[in-house]
Short mmCIF file of C-alpha atoms in Angstrom, two decimals:
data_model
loop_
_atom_site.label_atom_id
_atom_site.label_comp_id
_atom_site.label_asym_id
_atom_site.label_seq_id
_atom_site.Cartn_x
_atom_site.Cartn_y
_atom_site.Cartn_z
CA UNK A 1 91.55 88.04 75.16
CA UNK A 2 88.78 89.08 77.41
CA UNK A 3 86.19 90.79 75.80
CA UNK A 4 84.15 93.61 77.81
CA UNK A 5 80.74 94.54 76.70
CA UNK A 6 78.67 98.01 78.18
CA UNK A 7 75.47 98.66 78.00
CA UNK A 8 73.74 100.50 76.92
CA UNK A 9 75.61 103.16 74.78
CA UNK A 10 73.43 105.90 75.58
CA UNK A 11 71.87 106.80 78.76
CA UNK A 12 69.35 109.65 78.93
CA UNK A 13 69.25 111.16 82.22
CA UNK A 14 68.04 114.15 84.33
CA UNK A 15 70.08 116.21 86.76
CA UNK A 16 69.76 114.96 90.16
CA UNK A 17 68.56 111.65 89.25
CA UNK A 18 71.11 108.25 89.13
CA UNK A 19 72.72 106.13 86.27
CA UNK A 20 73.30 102.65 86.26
CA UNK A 21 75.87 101.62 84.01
CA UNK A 22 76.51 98.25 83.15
CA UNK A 23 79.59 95.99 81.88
CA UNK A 24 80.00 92.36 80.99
CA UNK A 25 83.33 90.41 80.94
CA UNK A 26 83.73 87.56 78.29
CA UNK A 27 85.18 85.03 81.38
CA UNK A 28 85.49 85.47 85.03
CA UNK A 29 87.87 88.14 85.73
CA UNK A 30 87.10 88.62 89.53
CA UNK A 31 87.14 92.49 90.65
CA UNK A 32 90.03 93.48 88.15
CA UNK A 33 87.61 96.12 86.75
CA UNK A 34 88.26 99.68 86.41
CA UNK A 35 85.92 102.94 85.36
CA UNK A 36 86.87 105.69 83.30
CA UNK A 37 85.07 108.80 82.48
CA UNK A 38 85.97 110.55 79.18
CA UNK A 39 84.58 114.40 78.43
CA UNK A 40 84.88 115.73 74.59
CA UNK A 41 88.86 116.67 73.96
CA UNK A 42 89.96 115.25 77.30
CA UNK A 43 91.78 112.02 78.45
CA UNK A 44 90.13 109.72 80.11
CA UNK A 45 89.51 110.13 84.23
CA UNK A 46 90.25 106.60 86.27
CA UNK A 47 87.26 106.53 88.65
CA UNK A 48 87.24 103.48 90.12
CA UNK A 49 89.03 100.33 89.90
CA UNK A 50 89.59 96.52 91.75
CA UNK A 51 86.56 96.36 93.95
CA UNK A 52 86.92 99.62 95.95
CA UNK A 53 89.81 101.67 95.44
CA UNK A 54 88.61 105.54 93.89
CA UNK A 55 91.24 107.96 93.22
CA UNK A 56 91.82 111.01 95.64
CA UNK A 57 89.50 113.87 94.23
CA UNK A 58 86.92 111.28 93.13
CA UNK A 59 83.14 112.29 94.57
CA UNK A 60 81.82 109.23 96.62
CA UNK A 61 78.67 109.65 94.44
CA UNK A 62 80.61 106.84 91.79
CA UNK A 63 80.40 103.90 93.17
CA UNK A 64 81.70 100.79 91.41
CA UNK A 65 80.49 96.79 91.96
CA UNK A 66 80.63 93.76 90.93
CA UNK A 67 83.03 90.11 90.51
CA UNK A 68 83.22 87.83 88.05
CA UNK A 69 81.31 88.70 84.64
CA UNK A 70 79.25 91.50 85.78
CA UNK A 71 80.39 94.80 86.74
CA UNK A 72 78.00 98.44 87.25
CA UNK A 73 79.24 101.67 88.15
CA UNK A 74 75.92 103.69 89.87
CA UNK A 75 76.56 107.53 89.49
CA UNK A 76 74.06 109.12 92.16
CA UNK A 77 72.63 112.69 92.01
CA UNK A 78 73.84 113.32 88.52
CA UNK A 79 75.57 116.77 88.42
CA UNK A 80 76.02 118.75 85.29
CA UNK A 81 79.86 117.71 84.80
CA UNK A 82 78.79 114.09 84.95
CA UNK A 83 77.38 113.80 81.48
CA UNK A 84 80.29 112.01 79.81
CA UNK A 85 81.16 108.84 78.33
CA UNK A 86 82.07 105.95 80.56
CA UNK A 87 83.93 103.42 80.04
CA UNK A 88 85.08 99.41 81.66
CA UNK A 89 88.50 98.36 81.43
CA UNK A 90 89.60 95.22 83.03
CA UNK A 91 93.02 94.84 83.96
CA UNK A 92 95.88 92.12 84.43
CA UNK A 93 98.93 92.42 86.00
CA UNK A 94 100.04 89.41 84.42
CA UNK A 95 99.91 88.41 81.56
CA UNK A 96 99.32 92.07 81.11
CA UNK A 97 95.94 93.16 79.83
CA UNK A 98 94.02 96.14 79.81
CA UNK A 99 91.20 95.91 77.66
CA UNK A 100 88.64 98.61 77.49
CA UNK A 101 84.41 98.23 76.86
CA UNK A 102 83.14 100.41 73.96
CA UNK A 103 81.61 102.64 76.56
CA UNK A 104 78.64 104.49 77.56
CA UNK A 105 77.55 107.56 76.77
CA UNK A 106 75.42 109.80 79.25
CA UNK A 107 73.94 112.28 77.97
CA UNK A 108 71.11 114.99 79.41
CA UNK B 1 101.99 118.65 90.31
CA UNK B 2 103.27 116.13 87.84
CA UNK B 3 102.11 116.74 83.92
CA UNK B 4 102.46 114.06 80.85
CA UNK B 5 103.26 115.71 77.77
CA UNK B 6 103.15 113.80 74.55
CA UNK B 7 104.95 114.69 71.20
CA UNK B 8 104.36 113.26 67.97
CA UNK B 9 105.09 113.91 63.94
CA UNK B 10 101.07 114.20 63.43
CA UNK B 11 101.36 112.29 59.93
CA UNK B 12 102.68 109.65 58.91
CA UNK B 13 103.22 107.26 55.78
CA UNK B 14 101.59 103.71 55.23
CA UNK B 15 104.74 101.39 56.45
CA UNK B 16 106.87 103.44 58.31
CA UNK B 17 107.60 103.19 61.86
CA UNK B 18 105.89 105.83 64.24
CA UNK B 19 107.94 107.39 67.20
CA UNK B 20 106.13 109.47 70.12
CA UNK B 21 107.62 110.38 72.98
CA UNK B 22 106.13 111.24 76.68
CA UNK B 23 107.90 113.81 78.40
CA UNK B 24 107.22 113.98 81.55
CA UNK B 25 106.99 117.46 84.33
CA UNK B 26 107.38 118.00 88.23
CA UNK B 27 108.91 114.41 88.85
CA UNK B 28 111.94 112.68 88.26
CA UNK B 29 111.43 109.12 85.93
CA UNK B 30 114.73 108.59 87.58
CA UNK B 31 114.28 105.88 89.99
CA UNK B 32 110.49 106.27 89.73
CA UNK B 33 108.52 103.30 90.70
CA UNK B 34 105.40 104.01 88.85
CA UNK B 35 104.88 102.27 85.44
CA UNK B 36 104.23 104.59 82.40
CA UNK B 37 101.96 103.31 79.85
CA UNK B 38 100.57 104.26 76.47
CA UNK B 39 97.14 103.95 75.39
CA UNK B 40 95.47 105.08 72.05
CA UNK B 41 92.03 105.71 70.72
CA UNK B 42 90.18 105.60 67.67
CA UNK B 43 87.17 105.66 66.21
CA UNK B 44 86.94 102.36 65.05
CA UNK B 45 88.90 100.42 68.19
CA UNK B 46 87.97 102.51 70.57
CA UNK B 47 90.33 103.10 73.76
CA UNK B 48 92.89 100.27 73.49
CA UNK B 49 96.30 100.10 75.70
CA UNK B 50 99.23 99.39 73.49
CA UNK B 51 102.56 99.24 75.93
CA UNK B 52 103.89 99.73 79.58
CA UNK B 53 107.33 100.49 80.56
CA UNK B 54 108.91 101.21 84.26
CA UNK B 55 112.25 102.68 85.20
CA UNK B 56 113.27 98.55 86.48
CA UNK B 57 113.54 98.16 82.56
CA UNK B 58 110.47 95.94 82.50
CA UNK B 59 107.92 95.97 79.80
CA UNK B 60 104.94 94.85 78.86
CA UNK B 61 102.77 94.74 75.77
CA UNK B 62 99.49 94.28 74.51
CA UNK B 63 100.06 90.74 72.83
CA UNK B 64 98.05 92.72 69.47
CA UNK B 65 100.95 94.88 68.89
CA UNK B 66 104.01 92.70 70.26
CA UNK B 67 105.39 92.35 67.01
CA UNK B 68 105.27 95.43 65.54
CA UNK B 69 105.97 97.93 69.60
CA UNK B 70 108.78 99.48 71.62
CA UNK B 71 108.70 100.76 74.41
CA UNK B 72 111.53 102.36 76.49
CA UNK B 73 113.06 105.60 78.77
CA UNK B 74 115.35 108.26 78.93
CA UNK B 75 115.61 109.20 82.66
CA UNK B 76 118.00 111.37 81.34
CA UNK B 77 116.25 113.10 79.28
CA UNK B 78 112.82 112.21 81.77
CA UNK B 79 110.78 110.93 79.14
CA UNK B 80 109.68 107.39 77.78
CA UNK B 81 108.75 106.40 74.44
CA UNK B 82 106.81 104.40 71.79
CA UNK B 83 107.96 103.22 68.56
CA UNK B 84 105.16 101.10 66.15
CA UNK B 85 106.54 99.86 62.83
CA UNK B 86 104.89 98.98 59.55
CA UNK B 87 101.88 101.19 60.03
CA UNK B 88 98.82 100.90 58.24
CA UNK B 89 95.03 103.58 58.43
CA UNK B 90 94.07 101.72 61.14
CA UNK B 91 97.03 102.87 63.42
CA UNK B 92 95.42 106.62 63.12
CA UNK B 93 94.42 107.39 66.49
CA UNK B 94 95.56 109.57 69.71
CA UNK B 95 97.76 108.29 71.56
CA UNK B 96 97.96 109.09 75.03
CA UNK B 97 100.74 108.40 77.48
CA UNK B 98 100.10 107.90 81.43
CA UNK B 99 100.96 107.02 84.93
CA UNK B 100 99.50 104.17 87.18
CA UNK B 101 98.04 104.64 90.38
CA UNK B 102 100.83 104.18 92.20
CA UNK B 103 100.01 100.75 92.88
CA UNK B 104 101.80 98.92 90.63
CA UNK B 105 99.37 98.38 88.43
CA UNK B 106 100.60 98.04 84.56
CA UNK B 107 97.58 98.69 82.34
CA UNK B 108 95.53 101.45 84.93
CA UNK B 109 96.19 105.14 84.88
CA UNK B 110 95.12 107.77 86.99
CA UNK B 111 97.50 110.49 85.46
CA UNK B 112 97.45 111.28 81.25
CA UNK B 113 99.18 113.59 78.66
CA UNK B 114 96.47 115.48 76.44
CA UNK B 115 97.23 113.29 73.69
CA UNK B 116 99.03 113.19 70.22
CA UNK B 117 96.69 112.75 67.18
CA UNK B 118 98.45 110.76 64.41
CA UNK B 119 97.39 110.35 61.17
CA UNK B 120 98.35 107.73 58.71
CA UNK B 121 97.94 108.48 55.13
CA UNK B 122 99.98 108.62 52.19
#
């Protein structure tokens, strides 16, 4: 099982400035990587996912990169609604996996 | 505007099986060619995807709970379902169900339910 790592678990961050958040896969896993964000009570929000796809309603301001073992999802011009947990997932259409990072927390 | 609803008995009893059920609003599962997926999260785990399930009558499962998962649907009824036997604390979690993108993708969701909190305690 791949294992993905984020760091770090807390970011502290201003309003207006950016995050860089960063996630390690165990073994190569090429752009299969996806982004979630998470508020308090909520499900988590698919942000990003295989290299460049973001879902309709998703500001341009998160921007996902990365291949291989290293992945970062850069959140410019923090707004207020940005402060969240994020996490990595990287996926597998087959076999099927979908294993999630223990995410990161931004917080103001 | 399509809405995931899950439903769940809340508590349940070390070894017995747990049943939730998504039912699903403002589409038909009938025919659908998304995949429908379940995910759960807990404190200790974390955000962990347990089963996926499309209308085809393909499944697929997170080789961690193959023994012990169901998956299935009800177009019928338009909702899909998870079953999870021989439970134990560490199956306490929400569990969420949701929709892929769209792009046939079977462990990535870009639609959830609010989630079902389950409890597992005697």
């Amino acid at each position: 099982e791949v294992v993905m790592t984020q760091s770090p678990a807390t970011l502290s961050v201003s309003p207006g400035d950016s995050a860089t958040l960063s996630c390690r896969a165990s073994q190569s896993v090429g752009t299969d990587v996806a982004w979630y964000q998470q508020k308090a009570g909520q499900a988590p929000r698919l942000l990003f996912w295989g290299g460049s796809m973001r879902p309709t309603g998703v500001p341009d301001r998160f921007i996902g990169s990365g291949s291989g073992t290293d992945f970062t999802l850069t959140i410019s011009s923090l707004q207020s609604e940005d402060f969240a947990v994020y996490y990595c997932q990287q996926f597998s259409n087959w076999p099927p996996s979908g294993t999630f990072g223990g995410g990161t927390k931004i917080e103001i | 505007q399509m809405h995931l609803q899950e439903s769940g008995p809340g508590l349940v009893r070390p070894s017995e099986t747990l049943s939730v059920t998504c039912t699903v609003s403002g589409a038909s599962l009938d025919g659908s060619t998304y995949y429908w997926g379940w995910v759960r999260q807990s404190p200790g785990k974390g955000l962990e995807w347990i089963a996926t399930v499309h209308y085809g009558g393909h499944t697929y499962y997170n080789p961690s709970f193959r023994s012990r998962v169901t998956v299935s649907m009800d177009s019928a009824k338009n909702e899909f379902s998870l079953t999870l036997t021989s439970l134990t604390a560490a199956d306490s979690a929400i569990y969420f169900c949701a929709r892929d993108t769209g792009h046939h993708m079977v462990t990535i969701f870009d639609l959830w339910g609010r989630g079902s909190l389950v409890t597992v305690s005697s």
